[in-house]
Amino acid sequence: FRLQCKYAAALDDLGFCLAVDASNARAHHCRGLCLMEMQRYIQAAAHLNLALKHQFRPEIVTVVSLGRCYQELGKLELALEHYDSALRADGAKAYAFFCRGHCRRMLGDEAGAASDFHQVMKSDSKFHVPYMKRADDAMRRSDWIGADDILNSLLKHLPLPPDERYKVEERRTLLHSRSPRSQKFHS
């Protein structure tokens, strides 16, 4: 349900899972992600903390997601601590660099943010591909502003290779041609 953007249904199902097993780390993690999508960051942070408590070894994606909650709540230093913690762990780090880059930019550290955004592409040269798919999904739902935000973020933050940058710009052109409110978008 979460992947279909049916968050209320997903929360219900995950609630049943947690009623059966309150220590189910995966259910707490997924519930936290749903609550984040619904912009209920305090509740999301609570579930992500419970997920970390019940995980055998803290998962990077859970630590980064908790950092994102704190970032959305304006607790930037605490968010930065979580991103740094995720970057010290073993595993894929592109997402942690991406989130830390945004947090550093919000804290006014432009050089640190730029460095993190470069590390994203060094860590995973295809990092932007799922975001392109998210933008496509947003366009299919007629969420023109959401799609534009995603594409603008890719262009603004990531040092994409020229051919990939062209694909993102081409997608923005398509978005603007399809949008009924194309006059609201900024080039």
mmCIF file of C-alpha atoms in Angstrom, residues 18 22-29 31 43-55 62 66:
data_model
loop_
_atom_site.group_PDB
_atom_site.id
_atom_site.type_symbol
_atom_site.label_atom_id
_atom_site.label_comp_id
_atom_site.label_asym_id
_atom_site.label_seq_id
_atom_site.Cartn_x
_atom_site.Cartn_y
_atom_site.Cartn_z
ATOM 1 C CA LEU A 18 2.630 -4.402 15.390
ATOM 2 C CA ALA A 22 5.394 -4.994 18.828
ATOM 3 C CA SER A 23 9.109 -5.693 18.313
ATOM 4 C CA ASN A 24 8.833 -6.080 14.522
ATOM 5 C CA ALA A 25 11.582 -3.716 13.375
ATOM 6 C CA ARG A 26 10.546 -3.825 9.703
ATOM 7 C CA ALA A 27 6.938 -2.883 10.543
ATOM 8 C CA HIS A 28 8.131 0.054 12.684
ATOM 9 C CA HIS A 29 10.465 1.146 9.874
ATOM 10 C CA ARG A 31 5.234 2.724 9.491
ATOM 11 C CA GLN A 43 5.214 10.057 15.016
ATOM 12 C CA ALA A 44 7.536 8.905 12.242
ATOM 13 C CA ALA A 45 10.577 9.578 14.438
ATOM 14 C CA ALA A 46 9.028 7.549 17.251
ATOM 15 C CA HIS A 47 8.534 4.520 14.972
ATOM 16 C CA LEU A 48 11.972 4.856 13.398
ATOM 17 C CA ASN A 49 13.534 4.957 16.879
ATOM 18 C CA LEU A 50 11.614 1.778 17.737
ATOM 19 C CA ALA A 51 12.831 0.181 14.507
ATOM 20 C CA LEU A 52 16.435 1.001 15.442
ATOM 21 C CA LYS A 53 15.861 -0.391 18.938
ATOM 22 C CA HIS A 54 14.704 -3.731 17.506
ATOM 23 C CA GLN A 55 17.138 -4.050 14.600
ATOM 24 C CA THR A 62 16.523 3.749 9.068
ATOM 25 C CA LEU A 66 15.300 9.352 11.277
#
